[in-house]
Amino acid sequence: MSAQPETPRDRRMPGIPHTINAIADALDGPDSTRFKAEVLAAEEASVPGVMRRWWKTAMINRVPEAARSRANAERGNSLLSVDDLIARINIA
């Protein structure tokens, strides 16, 4: 019997494309609605900033531990740093 080397599992989340539709699709219902309203109401120069802010929210929401981390933060225990949370997603 030969032992196969164990390869570490890549826990990074795939990136969300930087498009209005992709960001809106990645957000949940109420956030998607707010994002669309903000991006449609934004002046041309402000659109990239609105997109970046909501893209970050959508990426962090995809991390499996995000909901647990928020609940722990509300209780003040078992906190996960933002750096640790971001390290688990692919922001390429």
PDB file of C-alpha atoms in Angstrom:
ATOM      1  CA  MET A   1       0.000   0.000   0.000  1.00  0.00           C
ATOM      2  CA  SER A   2       1.403   3.378  -0.948  1.00  0.00           C
ATOM      3  CA  ALA A   3       0.536   6.545   0.841  1.00  0.00           C
ATOM      4  CA  GLN A   4      -0.466   9.481  -1.285  1.00  0.00           C
ATOM      5  CA  PRO A   5       0.844  12.844  -0.139  1.00  0.00           C
ATOM      6  CA  GLU A   6      -1.912  14.970   1.314  1.00  0.00           C
ATOM      7  CA  THR A   7      -2.252  18.251  -0.511  1.00  0.00           C
ATOM      8  CA  PRO A   8      -3.627  21.222   1.376  1.00  0.00           C
ATOM      9  CA  ARG A   9      -7.117  22.220   0.343  1.00  0.00           C
ATOM     10  CA  ASP A  10      -7.368  25.660  -1.245  1.00  0.00           C
ATOM     11  CA  ARG A  11      -9.944  27.445   0.916  1.00  0.00           C
ATOM     12  CA  ARG A  12      -9.979  30.652  -1.101  1.00  0.00           C
ATOM     13  CA  MET A  13     -13.290  31.683  -2.578  1.00  0.00           C
ATOM     14  CA  PRO A  14     -13.426  32.371  -6.312  1.00  0.00           C
ATOM     15  CA  GLY A  15     -13.508  36.039  -7.160  1.00  0.00           C
ATOM     16  CA  ILE A  16     -16.651  37.837  -8.232  1.00  0.00           C
ATOM     17  CA  PRO A  17     -16.231  39.636 -11.575  1.00  0.00           C
ATOM     18  CA  HIS A  18     -16.100  43.415 -11.236  1.00  0.00           C
ATOM     19  CA  THR A  19     -19.318  44.036 -13.155  1.00  0.00           C
ATOM     20  CA  ILE A  20     -22.595  45.526 -11.985  1.00  0.00           C
ATOM     21  CA  ASN A  21     -24.542  42.378 -12.870  1.00  0.00           C
ATOM     22  CA  ALA A  22     -22.076  40.004 -11.188  1.00  0.00           C
ATOM     23  CA  ILE A  23     -21.987  42.077  -8.008  1.00  0.00           C
ATOM     24  CA  ALA A  24     -25.794  42.355  -7.918  1.00  0.00           C
ATOM     25  CA  ASP A  25     -26.149  38.594  -8.469  1.00  0.00           C
ATOM     26  CA  ALA A  26     -23.690  37.826  -5.652  1.00  0.00           C
ATOM     27  CA  LEU A  27     -25.554  39.946  -3.092  1.00  0.00           C
ATOM     28  CA  ASP A  28     -28.660  38.769  -1.259  1.00  0.00           C
ATOM     29  CA  GLY A  29     -32.043  40.292  -2.146  1.00  0.00           C
ATOM     30  CA  PRO A  30     -32.115  43.447   0.016  1.00  0.00           C
ATOM     31  CA  ASP A  31     -28.409  44.190  -0.501  1.00  0.00           C
ATOM     32  CA  SER A  32     -28.747  43.597  -4.235  1.00  0.00           C
ATOM     33  CA  THR A  33     -31.619  46.065  -4.375  1.00  0.00           C
ATOM     34  CA  ARG A  34     -29.671  48.672  -2.378  1.00  0.00           C
ATOM     35  CA  PHE A  35     -26.590  48.172  -4.565  1.00  0.00           C
ATOM     36  CA  LYS A  36     -28.565  48.627  -7.779  1.00  0.00           C
ATOM     37  CA  ALA A  37     -30.258  51.749  -6.415  1.00  0.00           C
ATOM     38  CA  GLU A  38     -26.905  53.236  -5.340  1.00  0.00           C
ATOM     39  CA  VAL A  39     -25.097  52.462  -8.583  1.00  0.00           C
ATOM     40  CA  LEU A  40     -27.978  53.786 -10.705  1.00  0.00           C
ATOM     41  CA  ALA A  41     -28.143  57.001  -8.680  1.00  0.00           C
ATOM     42  CA  ALA A  42     -24.364  57.559  -8.626  1.00  0.00           C
ATOM     43  CA  GLU A  43     -22.608  60.197 -10.673  1.00  0.00           C
ATOM     44  CA  GLU A  44     -20.237  58.777 -13.285  1.00  0.00           C
ATOM     45  CA  ALA A  45     -17.115  59.413 -11.200  1.00  0.00           C
ATOM     46  CA  SER A  46     -18.682  57.732  -8.140  1.00  0.00           C
ATOM     47  CA  VAL A  47     -19.719  54.466  -9.832  1.00  0.00           C
ATOM     48  CA  PRO A  48     -16.337  52.706  -9.383  1.00  0.00           C
ATOM     49  CA  GLY A  49     -16.328  53.477  -5.647  1.00  0.00           C
ATOM     50  CA  VAL A  50     -19.881  52.185  -5.205  1.00  0.00           C
ATOM     51  CA  MET A  51     -18.971  49.036  -7.110  1.00  0.00           C
ATOM     52  CA  ARG A  52     -15.786  48.455  -5.078  1.00  0.00           C
ATOM     53  CA  ARG A  53     -17.600  48.869  -1.753  1.00  0.00           C
ATOM     54  CA  TRP A  54     -20.399  46.468  -2.658  1.00  0.00           C
ATOM     55  CA  TRP A  55     -17.970  44.027  -4.320  1.00  0.00           C
ATOM     56  CA  LYS A  56     -16.081  43.777  -1.019  1.00  0.00           C
ATOM     57  CA  THR A  57     -19.354  43.164   0.822  1.00  0.00           C
ATOM     58  CA  ALA A  58     -20.330  40.443  -1.657  1.00  0.00           C
ATOM     59  CA  MET A  59     -16.908  38.763  -1.379  1.00  0.00           C
ATOM     60  CA  ILE A  60     -16.922  38.774   2.418  1.00  0.00           C
ATOM     61  CA  ASN A  61     -20.482  37.435   2.468  1.00  0.00           C
ATOM     62  CA  ARG A  62     -19.298  34.418   0.432  1.00  0.00           C
ATOM     63  CA  VAL A  63     -16.833  33.281   3.087  1.00  0.00           C
ATOM     64  CA  PRO A  64     -18.460  30.358   4.915  1.00  0.00           C
ATOM     65  CA  GLU A  65     -17.348  31.681   8.303  1.00  0.00           C
ATOM     66  CA  ALA A  66     -18.692  35.222   7.705  1.00  0.00           C
ATOM     67  CA  ALA A  67     -22.105  34.720   9.317  1.00  0.00           C
ATOM     68  CA  ARG A  68     -20.585  32.964  12.326  1.00  0.00           C
ATOM     69  CA  SER A  69     -17.953  35.690  12.623  1.00  0.00           C
ATOM     70  CA  ARG A  70     -20.630  38.419  12.620  1.00  0.00           C
ATOM     71  CA  ALA A  71     -22.644  36.564  15.272  1.00  0.00           C
ATOM     72  CA  ASN A  72     -19.531  36.121  17.416  1.00  0.00           C
ATOM     73  CA  ALA A  73     -18.650  39.797  17.009  1.00  0.00           C
ATOM     74  CA  GLU A  74     -22.145  40.795  18.168  1.00  0.00           C
ATOM     75  CA  ARG A  75     -21.649  38.608  21.267  1.00  0.00           C
ATOM     76  CA  GLY A  76     -18.071  39.823  21.701  1.00  0.00           C
ATOM     77  CA  ASN A  77     -16.398  36.400  21.588  1.00  0.00           C
ATOM     78  CA  SER A  78     -14.466  34.127  19.233  1.00  0.00           C
ATOM     79  CA  LEU A  79     -13.621  37.026  16.961  1.00  0.00           C
ATOM     80  CA  LEU A  80     -12.035  36.443  13.562  1.00  0.00           C
ATOM     81  CA  SER A  81      -9.887  39.307  12.374  1.00  0.00           C
ATOM     82  CA  VAL A  82     -10.701  40.976   9.082  1.00  0.00           C
ATOM     83  CA  ASP A  83      -7.225  39.993   7.867  1.00  0.00           C
ATOM     84  CA  ASP A  84      -7.951  36.324   8.617  1.00  0.00           C
ATOM     85  CA  LEU A  85     -11.332  36.585   6.920  1.00  0.00           C
ATOM     86  CA  ILE A  86      -9.900  38.281   3.828  1.00  0.00           C
ATOM     87  CA  ALA A  87      -7.061  35.722   3.688  1.00  0.00           C
ATOM     88  CA  ARG A  88      -9.714  33.073   3.072  1.00  0.00           C
ATOM     89  CA  ILE A  89     -10.971  34.717  -0.110  1.00  0.00           C
ATOM     90  CA  ASN A  90      -9.285  35.245  -3.439  1.00  0.00           C
ATOM     91  CA  ILE A  91      -9.164  38.944  -4.204  1.00  0.00           C
ATOM     92  CA  ALA A  92      -7.339  38.650  -7.445  1.00  0.00           C
TER      93      ALA A  92
END
